[in-house]
Short mmCIF file of C-alpha atoms in Angstrom, two decimals:
data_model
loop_
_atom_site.label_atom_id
_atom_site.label_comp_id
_atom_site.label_asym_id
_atom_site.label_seq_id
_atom_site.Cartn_x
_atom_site.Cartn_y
_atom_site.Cartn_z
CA UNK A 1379 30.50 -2.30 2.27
CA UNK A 1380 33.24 -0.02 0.83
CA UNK A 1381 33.76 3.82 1.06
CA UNK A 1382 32.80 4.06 -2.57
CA UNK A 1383 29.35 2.26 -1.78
CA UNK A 1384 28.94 4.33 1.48
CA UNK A 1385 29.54 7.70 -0.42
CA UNK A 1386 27.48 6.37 -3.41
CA UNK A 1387 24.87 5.52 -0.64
CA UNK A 1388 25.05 9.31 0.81
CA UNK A 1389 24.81 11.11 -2.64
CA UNK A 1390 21.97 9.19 -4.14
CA UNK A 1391 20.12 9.94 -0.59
CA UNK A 1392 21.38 13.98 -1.20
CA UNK A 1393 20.11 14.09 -4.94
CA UNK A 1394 16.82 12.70 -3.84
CA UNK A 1395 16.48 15.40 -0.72
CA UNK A 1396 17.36 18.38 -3.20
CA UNK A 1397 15.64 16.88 -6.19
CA UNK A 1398 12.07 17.08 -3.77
CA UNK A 1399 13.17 20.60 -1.78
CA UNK A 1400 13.70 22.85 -5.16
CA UNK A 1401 11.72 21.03 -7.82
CA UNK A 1402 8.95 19.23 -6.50
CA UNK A 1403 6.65 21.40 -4.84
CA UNK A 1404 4.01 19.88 -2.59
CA UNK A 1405 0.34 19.81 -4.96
CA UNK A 1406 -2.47 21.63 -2.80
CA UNK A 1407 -4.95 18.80 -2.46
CA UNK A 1408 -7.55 18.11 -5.43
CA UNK A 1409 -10.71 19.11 -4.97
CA UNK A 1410 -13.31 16.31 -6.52
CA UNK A 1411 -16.66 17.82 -7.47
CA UNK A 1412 -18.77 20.48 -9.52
CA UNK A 1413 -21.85 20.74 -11.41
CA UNK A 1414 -21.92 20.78 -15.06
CA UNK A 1415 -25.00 19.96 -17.36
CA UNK A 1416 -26.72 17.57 -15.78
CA UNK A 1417 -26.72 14.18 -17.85
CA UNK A 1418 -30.55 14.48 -18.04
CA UNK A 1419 -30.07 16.99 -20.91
CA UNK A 1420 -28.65 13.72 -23.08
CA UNK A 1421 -31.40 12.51 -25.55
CA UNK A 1422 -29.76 10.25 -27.72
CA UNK A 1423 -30.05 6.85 -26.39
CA UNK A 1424 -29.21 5.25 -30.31
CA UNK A 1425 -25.74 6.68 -30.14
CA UNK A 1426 -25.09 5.29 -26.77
CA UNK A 1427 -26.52 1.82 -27.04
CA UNK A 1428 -23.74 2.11 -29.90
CA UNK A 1429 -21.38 3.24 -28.08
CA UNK A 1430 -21.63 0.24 -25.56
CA UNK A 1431 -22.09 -2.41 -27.80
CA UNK A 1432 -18.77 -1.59 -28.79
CA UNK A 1433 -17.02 -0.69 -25.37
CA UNK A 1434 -15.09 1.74 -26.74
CA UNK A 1435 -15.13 6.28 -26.20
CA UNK A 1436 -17.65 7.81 -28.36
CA UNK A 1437 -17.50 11.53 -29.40
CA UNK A 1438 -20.69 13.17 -29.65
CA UNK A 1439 -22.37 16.93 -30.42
CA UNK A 1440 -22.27 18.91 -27.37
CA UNK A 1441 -25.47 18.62 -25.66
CA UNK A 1442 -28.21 21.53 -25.40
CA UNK A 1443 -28.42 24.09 -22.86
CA UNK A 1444 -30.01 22.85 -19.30
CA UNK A 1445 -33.62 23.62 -18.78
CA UNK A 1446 -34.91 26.19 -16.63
CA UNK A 1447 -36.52 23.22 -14.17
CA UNK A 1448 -32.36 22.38 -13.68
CA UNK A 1449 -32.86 25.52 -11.04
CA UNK A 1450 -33.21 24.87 -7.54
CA UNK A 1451 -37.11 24.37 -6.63
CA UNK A 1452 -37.57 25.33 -2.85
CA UNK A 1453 -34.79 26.47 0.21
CA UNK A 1454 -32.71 23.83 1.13
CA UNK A 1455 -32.46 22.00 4.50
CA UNK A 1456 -27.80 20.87 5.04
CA UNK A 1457 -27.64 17.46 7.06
CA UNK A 1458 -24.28 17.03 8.90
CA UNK A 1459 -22.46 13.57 8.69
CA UNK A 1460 -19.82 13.25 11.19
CA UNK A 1461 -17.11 10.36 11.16
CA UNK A 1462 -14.08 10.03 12.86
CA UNK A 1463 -12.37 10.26 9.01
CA UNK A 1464 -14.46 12.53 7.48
CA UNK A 1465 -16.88 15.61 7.73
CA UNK A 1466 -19.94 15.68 4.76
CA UNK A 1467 -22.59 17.95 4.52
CA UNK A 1468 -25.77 16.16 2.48
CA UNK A 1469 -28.37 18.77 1.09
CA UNK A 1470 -32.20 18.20 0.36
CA UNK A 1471 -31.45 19.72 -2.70
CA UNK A 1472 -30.81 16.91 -4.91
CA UNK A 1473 -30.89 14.58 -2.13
CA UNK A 1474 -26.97 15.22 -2.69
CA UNK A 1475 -23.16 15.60 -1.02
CA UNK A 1476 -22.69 19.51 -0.65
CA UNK A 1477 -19.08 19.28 0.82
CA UNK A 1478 -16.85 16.51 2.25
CA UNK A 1479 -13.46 17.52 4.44
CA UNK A 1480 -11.05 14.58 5.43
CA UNK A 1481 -9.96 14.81 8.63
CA UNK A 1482 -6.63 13.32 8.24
CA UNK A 1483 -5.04 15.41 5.38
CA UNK A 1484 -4.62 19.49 4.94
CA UNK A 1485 -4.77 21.91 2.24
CA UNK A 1486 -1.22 22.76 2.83
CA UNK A 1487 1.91 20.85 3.25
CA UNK A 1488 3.32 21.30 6.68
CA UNK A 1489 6.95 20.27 8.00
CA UNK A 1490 7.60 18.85 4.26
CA UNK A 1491 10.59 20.26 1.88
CA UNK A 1492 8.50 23.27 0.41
CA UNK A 1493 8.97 24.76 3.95
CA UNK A 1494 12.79 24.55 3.70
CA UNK A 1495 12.83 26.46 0.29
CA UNK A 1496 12.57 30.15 1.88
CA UNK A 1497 15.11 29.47 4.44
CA UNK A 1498 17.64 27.93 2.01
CA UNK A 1499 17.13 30.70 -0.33
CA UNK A 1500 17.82 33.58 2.51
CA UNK A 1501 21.05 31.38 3.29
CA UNK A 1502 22.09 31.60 -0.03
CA UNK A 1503 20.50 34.81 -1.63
CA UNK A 1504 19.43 37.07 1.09
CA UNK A 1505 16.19 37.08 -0.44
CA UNK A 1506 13.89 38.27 1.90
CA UNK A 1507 10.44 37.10 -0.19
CA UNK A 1508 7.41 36.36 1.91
CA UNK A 1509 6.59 32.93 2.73
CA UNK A 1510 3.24 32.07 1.67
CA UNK A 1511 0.69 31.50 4.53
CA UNK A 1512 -0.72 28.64 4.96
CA UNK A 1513 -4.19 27.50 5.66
CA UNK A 1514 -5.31 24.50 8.35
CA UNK A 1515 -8.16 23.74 6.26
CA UNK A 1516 -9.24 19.90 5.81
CA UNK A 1517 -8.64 18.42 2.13
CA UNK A 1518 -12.30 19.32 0.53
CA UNK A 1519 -13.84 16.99 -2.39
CA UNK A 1520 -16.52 19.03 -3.26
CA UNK A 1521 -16.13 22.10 -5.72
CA UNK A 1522 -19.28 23.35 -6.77
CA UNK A 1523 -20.00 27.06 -8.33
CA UNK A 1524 -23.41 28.70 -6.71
CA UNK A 1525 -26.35 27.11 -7.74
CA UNK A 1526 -25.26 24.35 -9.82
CA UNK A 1527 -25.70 21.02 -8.91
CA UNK A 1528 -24.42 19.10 -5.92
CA UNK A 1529 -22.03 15.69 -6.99
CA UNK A 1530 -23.83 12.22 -6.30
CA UNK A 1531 -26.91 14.26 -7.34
CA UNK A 1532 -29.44 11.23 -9.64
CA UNK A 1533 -31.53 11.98 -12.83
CA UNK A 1534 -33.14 9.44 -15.03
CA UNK A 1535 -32.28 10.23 -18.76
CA UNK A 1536 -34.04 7.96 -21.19
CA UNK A 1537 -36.79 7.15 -18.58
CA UNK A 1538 -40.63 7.46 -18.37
CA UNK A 1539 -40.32 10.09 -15.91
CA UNK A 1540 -37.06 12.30 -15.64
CA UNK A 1541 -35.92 14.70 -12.43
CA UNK A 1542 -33.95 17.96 -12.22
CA UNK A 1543 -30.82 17.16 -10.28
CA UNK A 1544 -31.76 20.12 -8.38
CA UNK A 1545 -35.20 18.81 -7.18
CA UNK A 1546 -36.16 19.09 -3.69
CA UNK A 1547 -35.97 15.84 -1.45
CA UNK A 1548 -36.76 15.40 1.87
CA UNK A 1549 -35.53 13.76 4.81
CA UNK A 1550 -36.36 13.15 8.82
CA UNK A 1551 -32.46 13.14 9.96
CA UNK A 1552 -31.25 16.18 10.92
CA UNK A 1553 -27.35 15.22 11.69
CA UNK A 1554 -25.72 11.91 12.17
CA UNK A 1555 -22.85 11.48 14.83
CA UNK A 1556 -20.54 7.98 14.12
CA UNK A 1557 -17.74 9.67 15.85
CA UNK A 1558 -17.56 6.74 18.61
CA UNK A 1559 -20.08 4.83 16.67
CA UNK A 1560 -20.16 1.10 16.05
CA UNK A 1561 -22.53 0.26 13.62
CA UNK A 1562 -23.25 1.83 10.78
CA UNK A 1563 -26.15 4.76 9.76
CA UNK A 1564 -28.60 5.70 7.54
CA UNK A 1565 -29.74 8.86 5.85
CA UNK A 1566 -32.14 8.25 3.78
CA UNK A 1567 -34.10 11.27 1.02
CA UNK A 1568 -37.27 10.80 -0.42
CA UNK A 1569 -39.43 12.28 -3.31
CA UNK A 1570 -42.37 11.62 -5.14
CA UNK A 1571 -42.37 13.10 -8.43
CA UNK A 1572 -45.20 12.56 -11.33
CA UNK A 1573 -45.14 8.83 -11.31
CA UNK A 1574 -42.24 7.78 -9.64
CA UNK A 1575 -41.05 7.90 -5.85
CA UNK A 1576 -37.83 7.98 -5.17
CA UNK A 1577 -35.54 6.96 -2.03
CA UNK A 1578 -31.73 7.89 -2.09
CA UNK A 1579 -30.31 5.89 0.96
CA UNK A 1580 -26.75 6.41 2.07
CA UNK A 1581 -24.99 4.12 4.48
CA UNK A 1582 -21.99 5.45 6.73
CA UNK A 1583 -19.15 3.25 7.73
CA UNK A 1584 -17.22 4.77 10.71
CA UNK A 1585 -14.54 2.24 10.04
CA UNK A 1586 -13.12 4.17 6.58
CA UNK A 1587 -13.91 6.24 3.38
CA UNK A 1588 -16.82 3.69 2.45
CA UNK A 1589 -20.50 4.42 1.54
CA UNK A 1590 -23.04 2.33 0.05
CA UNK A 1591 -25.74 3.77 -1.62
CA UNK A 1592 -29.44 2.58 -2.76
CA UNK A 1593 -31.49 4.52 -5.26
CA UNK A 1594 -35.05 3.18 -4.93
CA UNK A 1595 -37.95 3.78 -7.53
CA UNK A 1596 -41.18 3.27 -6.90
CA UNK A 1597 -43.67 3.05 -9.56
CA UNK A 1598 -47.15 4.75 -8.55
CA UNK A 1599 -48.81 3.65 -11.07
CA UNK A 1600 -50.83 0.84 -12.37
CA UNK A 1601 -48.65 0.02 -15.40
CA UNK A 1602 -44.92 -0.54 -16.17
CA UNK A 1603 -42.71 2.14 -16.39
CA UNK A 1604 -38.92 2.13 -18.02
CA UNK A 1605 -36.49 4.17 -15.89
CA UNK A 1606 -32.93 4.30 -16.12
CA UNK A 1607 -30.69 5.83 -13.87
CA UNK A 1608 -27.53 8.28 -13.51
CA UNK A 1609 -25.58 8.73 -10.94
CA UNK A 1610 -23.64 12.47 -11.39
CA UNK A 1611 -20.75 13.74 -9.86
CA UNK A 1612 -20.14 17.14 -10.71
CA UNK A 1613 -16.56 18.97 -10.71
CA UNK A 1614 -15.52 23.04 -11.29
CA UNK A 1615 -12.97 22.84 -13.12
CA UNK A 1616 -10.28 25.90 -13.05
CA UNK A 1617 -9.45 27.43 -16.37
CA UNK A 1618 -6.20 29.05 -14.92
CA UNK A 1619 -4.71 25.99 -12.86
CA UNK A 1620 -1.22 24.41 -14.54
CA UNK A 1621 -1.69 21.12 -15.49
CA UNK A 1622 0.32 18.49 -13.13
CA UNK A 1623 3.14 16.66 -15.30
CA UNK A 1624 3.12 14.05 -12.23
CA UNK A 1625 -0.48 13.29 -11.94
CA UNK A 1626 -3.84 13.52 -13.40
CA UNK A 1627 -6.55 15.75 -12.68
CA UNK A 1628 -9.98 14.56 -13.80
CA UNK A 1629 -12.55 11.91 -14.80
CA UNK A 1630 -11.12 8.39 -14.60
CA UNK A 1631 -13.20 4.95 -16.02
CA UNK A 1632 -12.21 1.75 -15.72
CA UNK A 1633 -13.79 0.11 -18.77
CA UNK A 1634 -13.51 -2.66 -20.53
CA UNK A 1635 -10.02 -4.04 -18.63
CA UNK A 1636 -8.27 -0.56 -19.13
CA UNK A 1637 -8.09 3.06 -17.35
CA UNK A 1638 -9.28 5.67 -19.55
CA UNK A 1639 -8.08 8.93 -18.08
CA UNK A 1640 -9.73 11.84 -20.59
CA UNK A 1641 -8.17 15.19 -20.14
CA UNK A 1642 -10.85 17.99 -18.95
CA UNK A 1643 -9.67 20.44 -22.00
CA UNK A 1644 -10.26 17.98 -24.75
CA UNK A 1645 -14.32 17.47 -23.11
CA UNK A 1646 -15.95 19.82 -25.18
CA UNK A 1647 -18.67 17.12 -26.26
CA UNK A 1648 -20.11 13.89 -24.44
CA UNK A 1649 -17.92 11.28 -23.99
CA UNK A 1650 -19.34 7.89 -23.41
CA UNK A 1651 -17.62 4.95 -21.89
CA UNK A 1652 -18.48 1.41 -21.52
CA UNK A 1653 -19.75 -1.28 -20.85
CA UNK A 1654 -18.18 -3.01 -18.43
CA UNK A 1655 -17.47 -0.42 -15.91
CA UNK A 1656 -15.71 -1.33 -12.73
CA UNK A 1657 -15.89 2.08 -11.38
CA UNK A 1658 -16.01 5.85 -12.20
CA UNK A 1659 -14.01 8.48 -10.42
CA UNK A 1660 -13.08 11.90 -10.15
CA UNK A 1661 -9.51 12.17 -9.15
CA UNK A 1662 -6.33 13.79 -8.63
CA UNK A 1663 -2.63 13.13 -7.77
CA UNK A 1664 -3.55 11.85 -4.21
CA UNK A 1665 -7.39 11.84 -3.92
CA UNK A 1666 -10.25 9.71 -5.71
CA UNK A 1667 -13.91 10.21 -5.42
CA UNK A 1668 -15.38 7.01 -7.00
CA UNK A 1669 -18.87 5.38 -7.45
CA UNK A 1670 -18.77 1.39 -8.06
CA UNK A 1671 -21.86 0.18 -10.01
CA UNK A 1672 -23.48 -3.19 -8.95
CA UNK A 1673 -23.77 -4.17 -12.59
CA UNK A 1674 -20.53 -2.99 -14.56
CA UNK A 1675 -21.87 -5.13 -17.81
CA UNK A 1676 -24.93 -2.91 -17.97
CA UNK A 1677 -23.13 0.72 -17.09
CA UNK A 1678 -22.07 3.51 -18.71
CA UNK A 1679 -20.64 6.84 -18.26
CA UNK A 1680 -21.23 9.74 -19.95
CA UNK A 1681 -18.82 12.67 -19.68
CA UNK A 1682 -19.28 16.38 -20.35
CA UNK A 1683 -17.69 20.07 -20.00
CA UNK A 1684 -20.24 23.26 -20.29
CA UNK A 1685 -18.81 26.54 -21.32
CA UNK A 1686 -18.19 27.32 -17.64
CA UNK A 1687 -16.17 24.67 -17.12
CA UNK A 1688 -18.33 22.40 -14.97
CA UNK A 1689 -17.36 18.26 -15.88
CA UNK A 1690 -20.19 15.85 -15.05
CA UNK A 1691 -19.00 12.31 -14.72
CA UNK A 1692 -22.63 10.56 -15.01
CA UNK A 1693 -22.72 7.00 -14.29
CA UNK A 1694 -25.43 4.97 -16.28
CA UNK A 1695 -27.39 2.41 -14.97
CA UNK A 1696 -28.99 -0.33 -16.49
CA UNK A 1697 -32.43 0.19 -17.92
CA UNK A 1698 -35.28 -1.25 -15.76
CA UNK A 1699 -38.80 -1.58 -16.67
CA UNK A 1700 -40.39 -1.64 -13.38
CA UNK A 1701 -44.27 -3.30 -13.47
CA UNK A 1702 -46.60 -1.21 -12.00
CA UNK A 1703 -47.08 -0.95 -8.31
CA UNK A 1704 -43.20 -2.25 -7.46
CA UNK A 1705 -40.56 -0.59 -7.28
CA UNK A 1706 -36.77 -1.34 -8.35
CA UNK A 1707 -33.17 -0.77 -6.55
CA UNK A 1708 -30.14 0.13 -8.06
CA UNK A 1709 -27.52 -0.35 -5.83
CA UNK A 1710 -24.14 1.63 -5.37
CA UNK A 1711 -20.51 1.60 -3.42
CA UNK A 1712 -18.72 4.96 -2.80
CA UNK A 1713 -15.24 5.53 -2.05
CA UNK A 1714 -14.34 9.46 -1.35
CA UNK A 1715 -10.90 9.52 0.24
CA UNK A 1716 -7.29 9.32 -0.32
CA UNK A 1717 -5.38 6.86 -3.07
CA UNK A 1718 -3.93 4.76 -0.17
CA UNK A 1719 -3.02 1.57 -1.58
CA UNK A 1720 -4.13 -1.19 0.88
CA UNK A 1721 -7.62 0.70 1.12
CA UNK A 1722 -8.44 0.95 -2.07
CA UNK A 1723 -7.63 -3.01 -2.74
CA UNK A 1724 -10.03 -3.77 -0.30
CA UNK A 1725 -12.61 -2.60 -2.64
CA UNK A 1726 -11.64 -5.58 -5.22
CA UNK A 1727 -12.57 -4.23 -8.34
CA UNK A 1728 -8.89 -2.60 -9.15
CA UNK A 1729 -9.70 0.72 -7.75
CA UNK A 1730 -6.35 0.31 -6.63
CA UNK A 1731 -4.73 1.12 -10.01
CA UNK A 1732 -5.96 4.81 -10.14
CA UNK A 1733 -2.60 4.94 -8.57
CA UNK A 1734 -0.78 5.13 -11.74
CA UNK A 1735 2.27 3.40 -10.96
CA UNK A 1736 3.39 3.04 -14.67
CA UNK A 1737 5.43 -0.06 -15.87
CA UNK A 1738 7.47 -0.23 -12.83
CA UNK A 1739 4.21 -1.43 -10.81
CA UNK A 1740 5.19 -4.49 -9.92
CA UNK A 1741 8.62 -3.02 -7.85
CA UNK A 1742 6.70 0.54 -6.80
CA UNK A 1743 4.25 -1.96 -4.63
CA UNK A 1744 6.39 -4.09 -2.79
CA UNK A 1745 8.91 -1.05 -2.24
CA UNK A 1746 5.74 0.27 -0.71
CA UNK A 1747 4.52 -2.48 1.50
CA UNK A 1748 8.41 -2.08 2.73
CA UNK A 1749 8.09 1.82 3.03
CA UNK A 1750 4.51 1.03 5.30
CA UNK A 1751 6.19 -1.79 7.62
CA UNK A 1752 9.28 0.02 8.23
CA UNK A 1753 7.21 3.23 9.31
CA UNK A 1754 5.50 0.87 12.06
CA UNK A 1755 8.48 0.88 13.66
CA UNK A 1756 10.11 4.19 13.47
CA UNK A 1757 7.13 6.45 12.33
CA UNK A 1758 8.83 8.67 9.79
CA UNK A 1759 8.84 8.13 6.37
CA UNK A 1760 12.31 9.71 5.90
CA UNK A 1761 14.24 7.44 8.20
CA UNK A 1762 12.06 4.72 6.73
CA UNK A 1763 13.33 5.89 2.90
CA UNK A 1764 16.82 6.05 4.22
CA UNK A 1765 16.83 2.47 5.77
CA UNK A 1766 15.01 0.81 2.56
CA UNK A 1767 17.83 2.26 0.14
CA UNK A 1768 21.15 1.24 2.55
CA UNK A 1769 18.70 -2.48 2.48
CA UNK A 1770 18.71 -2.16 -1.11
CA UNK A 1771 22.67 -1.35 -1.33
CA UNK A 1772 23.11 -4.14 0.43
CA UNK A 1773 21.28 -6.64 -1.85
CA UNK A 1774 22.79 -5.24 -4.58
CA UNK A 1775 26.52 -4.93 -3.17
CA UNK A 1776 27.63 -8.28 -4.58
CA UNK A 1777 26.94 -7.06 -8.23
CA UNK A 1778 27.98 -3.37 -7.01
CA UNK A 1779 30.99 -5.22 -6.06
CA UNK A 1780 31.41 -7.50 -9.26
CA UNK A 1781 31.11 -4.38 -11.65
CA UNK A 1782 33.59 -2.44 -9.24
CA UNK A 1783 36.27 -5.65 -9.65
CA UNK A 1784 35.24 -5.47 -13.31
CA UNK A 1785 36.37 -2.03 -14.26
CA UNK A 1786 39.02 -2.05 -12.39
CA UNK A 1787 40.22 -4.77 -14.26
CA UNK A 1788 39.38 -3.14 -17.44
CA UNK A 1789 41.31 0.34 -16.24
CA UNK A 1790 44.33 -2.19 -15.85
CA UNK A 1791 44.33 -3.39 -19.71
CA UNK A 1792 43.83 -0.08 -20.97
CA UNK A 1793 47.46 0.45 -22.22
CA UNK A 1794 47.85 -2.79 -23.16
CA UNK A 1795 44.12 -2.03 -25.35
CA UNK A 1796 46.05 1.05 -26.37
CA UNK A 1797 48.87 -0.64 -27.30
CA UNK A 1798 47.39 -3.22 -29.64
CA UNK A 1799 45.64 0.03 -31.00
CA UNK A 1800 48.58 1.86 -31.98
CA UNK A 1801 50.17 -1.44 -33.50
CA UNK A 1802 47.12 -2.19 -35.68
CA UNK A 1803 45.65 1.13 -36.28
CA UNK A 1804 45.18 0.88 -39.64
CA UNK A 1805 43.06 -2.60 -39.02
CA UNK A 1806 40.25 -2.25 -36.92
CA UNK A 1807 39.52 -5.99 -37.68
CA UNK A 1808 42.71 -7.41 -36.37
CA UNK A 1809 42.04 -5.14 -33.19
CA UNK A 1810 38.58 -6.11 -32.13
CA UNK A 1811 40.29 -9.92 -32.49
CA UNK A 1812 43.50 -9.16 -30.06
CA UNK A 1813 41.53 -7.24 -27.70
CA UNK A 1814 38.82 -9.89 -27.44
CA UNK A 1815 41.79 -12.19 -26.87
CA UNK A 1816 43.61 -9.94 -24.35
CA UNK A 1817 40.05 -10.44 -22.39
CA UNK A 1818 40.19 -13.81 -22.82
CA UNK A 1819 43.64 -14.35 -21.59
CA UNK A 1820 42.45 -12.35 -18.44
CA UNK A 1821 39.21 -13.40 -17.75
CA UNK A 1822 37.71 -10.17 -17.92
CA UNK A 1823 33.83 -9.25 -19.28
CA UNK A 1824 33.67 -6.12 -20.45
CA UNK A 1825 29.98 -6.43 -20.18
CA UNK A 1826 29.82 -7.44 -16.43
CA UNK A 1827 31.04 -3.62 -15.50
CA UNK A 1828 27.38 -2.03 -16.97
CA UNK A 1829 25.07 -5.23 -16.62
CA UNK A 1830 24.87 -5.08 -12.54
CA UNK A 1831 24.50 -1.76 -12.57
CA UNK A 1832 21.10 -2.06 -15.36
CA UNK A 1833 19.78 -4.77 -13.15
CA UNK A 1834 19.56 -2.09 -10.45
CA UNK A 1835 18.16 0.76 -12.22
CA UNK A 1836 14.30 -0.65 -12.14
CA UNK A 1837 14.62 -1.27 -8.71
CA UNK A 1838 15.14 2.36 -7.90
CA UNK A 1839 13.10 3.56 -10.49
CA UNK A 1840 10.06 1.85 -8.95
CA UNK A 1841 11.37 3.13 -5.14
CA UNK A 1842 10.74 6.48 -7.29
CA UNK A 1843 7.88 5.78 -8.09
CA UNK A 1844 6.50 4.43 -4.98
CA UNK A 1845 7.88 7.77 -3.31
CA UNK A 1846 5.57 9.56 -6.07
CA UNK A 1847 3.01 8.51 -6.13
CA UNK A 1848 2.06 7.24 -2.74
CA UNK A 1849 -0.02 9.07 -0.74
CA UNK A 1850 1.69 7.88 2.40
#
């Protein structure tokens, strides 16, 4: 490799170290959940049987104000779920998640480029500006507002009997422990209410980010009954916050074979996706919470934004008419954790693209795959960026090499180009011909000094991208 390649080598590696210390600023962690009007407020079942016959968004008028019974009914009793990944708090109220922390990611950056910022600009300035402090709380997913509504929180629009997603459950467990756990737990809520009884039942992994969930109605009665679920997730949204250029911040659907990613300002009615939904999700640059229906032909989601900017992602079941006596189960998956690639693909049902990779997808993952094996073996990312870039270099060198030999062979016929300029400057026909024949004679491309050098450039624009985008 020669010093040109070496130095090109070291200045690509300097841009890319300044680029991230004085214009990418580390993004505190997205928080994933609020209450908003609950989905049980939506009363027009023509418009979205419309809607999903045609699998495509639907605008409609902005629902009417929630209904007194919306407010909590009774005190509520906080059940602690403990994993060695994550920390969630499940409330009677709603039979719903109050708050989940992951253990393995902060609030704030630490030992990352932001920190360098204040001491490079004392070297250089003398400024003597405060450095922010910084918090060592967990990465939460839940942002809720006092009493509104808890995320994962189910009402039956559309149904024989409906439920506030404030109404009062109850459960025996008073805290579950699967910090050295092997199997996995139950919690499991309960309600009877007018006809109906109704189990929520959550299953904890300790092995990941992972929970199933169960929704079972029961019908009390002696004849059939037509209830269709929702599944919310509810998100405060703040009015203030600077939208991310790098990454979005809000409801995602996967729906009919695409992402739709609506932004939150532009919700000012329902929005109704599907069929055909793989999964719905709350999400931001680096963290997803996401609800996988068992029947994506039969679901829907409905999305909303009340005046105080509370989005409801409400997941749609399928409509079940249950005979009286039985009962019916709707069944659920639940991811709430980080966008890490290989996790998410485990899932197989694409979660794995909410990691918006762009068109350079199919470089950004094997760049990352690289990225992940070199870090098993020297457990930093930044010596493993440096050592996939020289790898790279080298690949490439042969064409680095050829356009090198290339326009240095070009630099050598530029007086004789000039020449045949100045003798035929009044033809620029005759000069095309004898410099295309002064090529000729010595075998030089004039092409073959920019093409090596395009071949690279989606190679390190999906290294960019993995290093954007990637969690990790």
């Amino acid at each position: 490799m020669d010093k040109r390649t070496i130095l090109a080598v070291v200045l690509s590696l300097a841009v890319l170290f300044l680029y991230q210390t004085f214009f990418v600023k580390p993004q505190p962690p997205q928080k994933a959940p609020a209450p908003q009007q609950s989905v049980d407020s939506i009363k027009k079942d023509k418009a979205l049987t419309s809607a999903s016959s045609q699998g495509k968004e639907t605008v409609l008028e902005k629902p009417a104000a929630p209904e007194e019974s919306a407010k909590p009914e009774a005190p509520s009793r906080d059940i602690l779920v403990e994993t060695p990944h994550y920390t969630a708090v499940f409330s009677t109220r709603g039979g719903a998640l109050k708050s989940l922390k992951l253990k393995d990611y902060y609030q704030d950056c630490y030992e990352c480029t932001d920190d360098l910022w204040p001491k490079i600009k004392r070297l250089f300035t003398g400024s003597k500006d405060p450095v922010k402090p910084k918090t060592k709380e967990f990465v939460e997913l839940v942002d809720v507002q006092n009493g509104m509504p808890y995320p994962l929180a189910v009402t039956f629009p559309e149904s024989s009997t409906d439920i506030s997603p404030n109404a009062a459950f109850e459960t025996a467990t008073g805290k579950l422990d699967l910090i050295n756990a092997k199997e996995k737990q139950q919690l499991v809520f309960s309600r009877s209410h007018g006809n109906i009884k109704i189990e929520k039942i959550f299953t904890f992994d300790p092995a990941g980010y992972a929970i199933a969930l169960e929704v079972k109605v029961h019908n009390l009665t002696s004849s059939p009954i037509t209830q269709v679920p929702v599944i919310n997730w509810y998100q405060y949204v703040d009015p203030q916050k600077v939208d991310d250029s790098y990454g979005h911040d809000g409801p995602a659907v996967s729906a009919g074979g695409s992402i739709e990613r609506p932004e939150v300002k532009k919700l000012n009615s329902e929005s109704i996706l599907g069929p055909n939904v793989l999964w719905s999700a709350y999400e931001s640059k680096y963290f997803i919470a996401s609800l996988i229906p068992e029947n994506p032909s039969l679901t829907n989601v409905v999305m909303t934004r009340d005046a105080n900017n509370m989005v409801s992602v409400g997941t749609k079941g399928r409509k079940e008419v249950i005979p009286g006596g039985q009962n019916s189960v709707f069944s659920y998956s639940l991811y709430l954790g980080p966008k890490q690639y290989d996790l998410l693909s485990t899932l197989s049902v694409g979660l794995e693209n909410a990691i918006d990779f762009g068109w350079f997808k199919w470089l950004a993952i094997p760049a990352l795959y690289i990225l992940n094996f070199l870090f098993g073996f020297v457990q930093n990312y930044g010596i493993a960026i440096i050592i996939l870039t020289t790898i790279i270099k080298i690949i490439f060198w042969p064409l680095g090499n050829m356009s090198y030999k290339s326009m240095n062979e070009m630099k050598k016929l530029q007086p004789k180009i000039e020449a045949l300029k100045e003798k035929y400057k009044n033809d620029q026909t005759k000069i095309g011909q004898e410099t295309m024949a002064l090529y000729r004679e010595h075998k030089v491309n004039p092409f073959s000094g920019c093409l090596p050098m395009l071949i690279q450039i989606p190679v390190f624009f999906g290294l960019y991208k993995a290093l954007m985008y990637s969690i990790e």
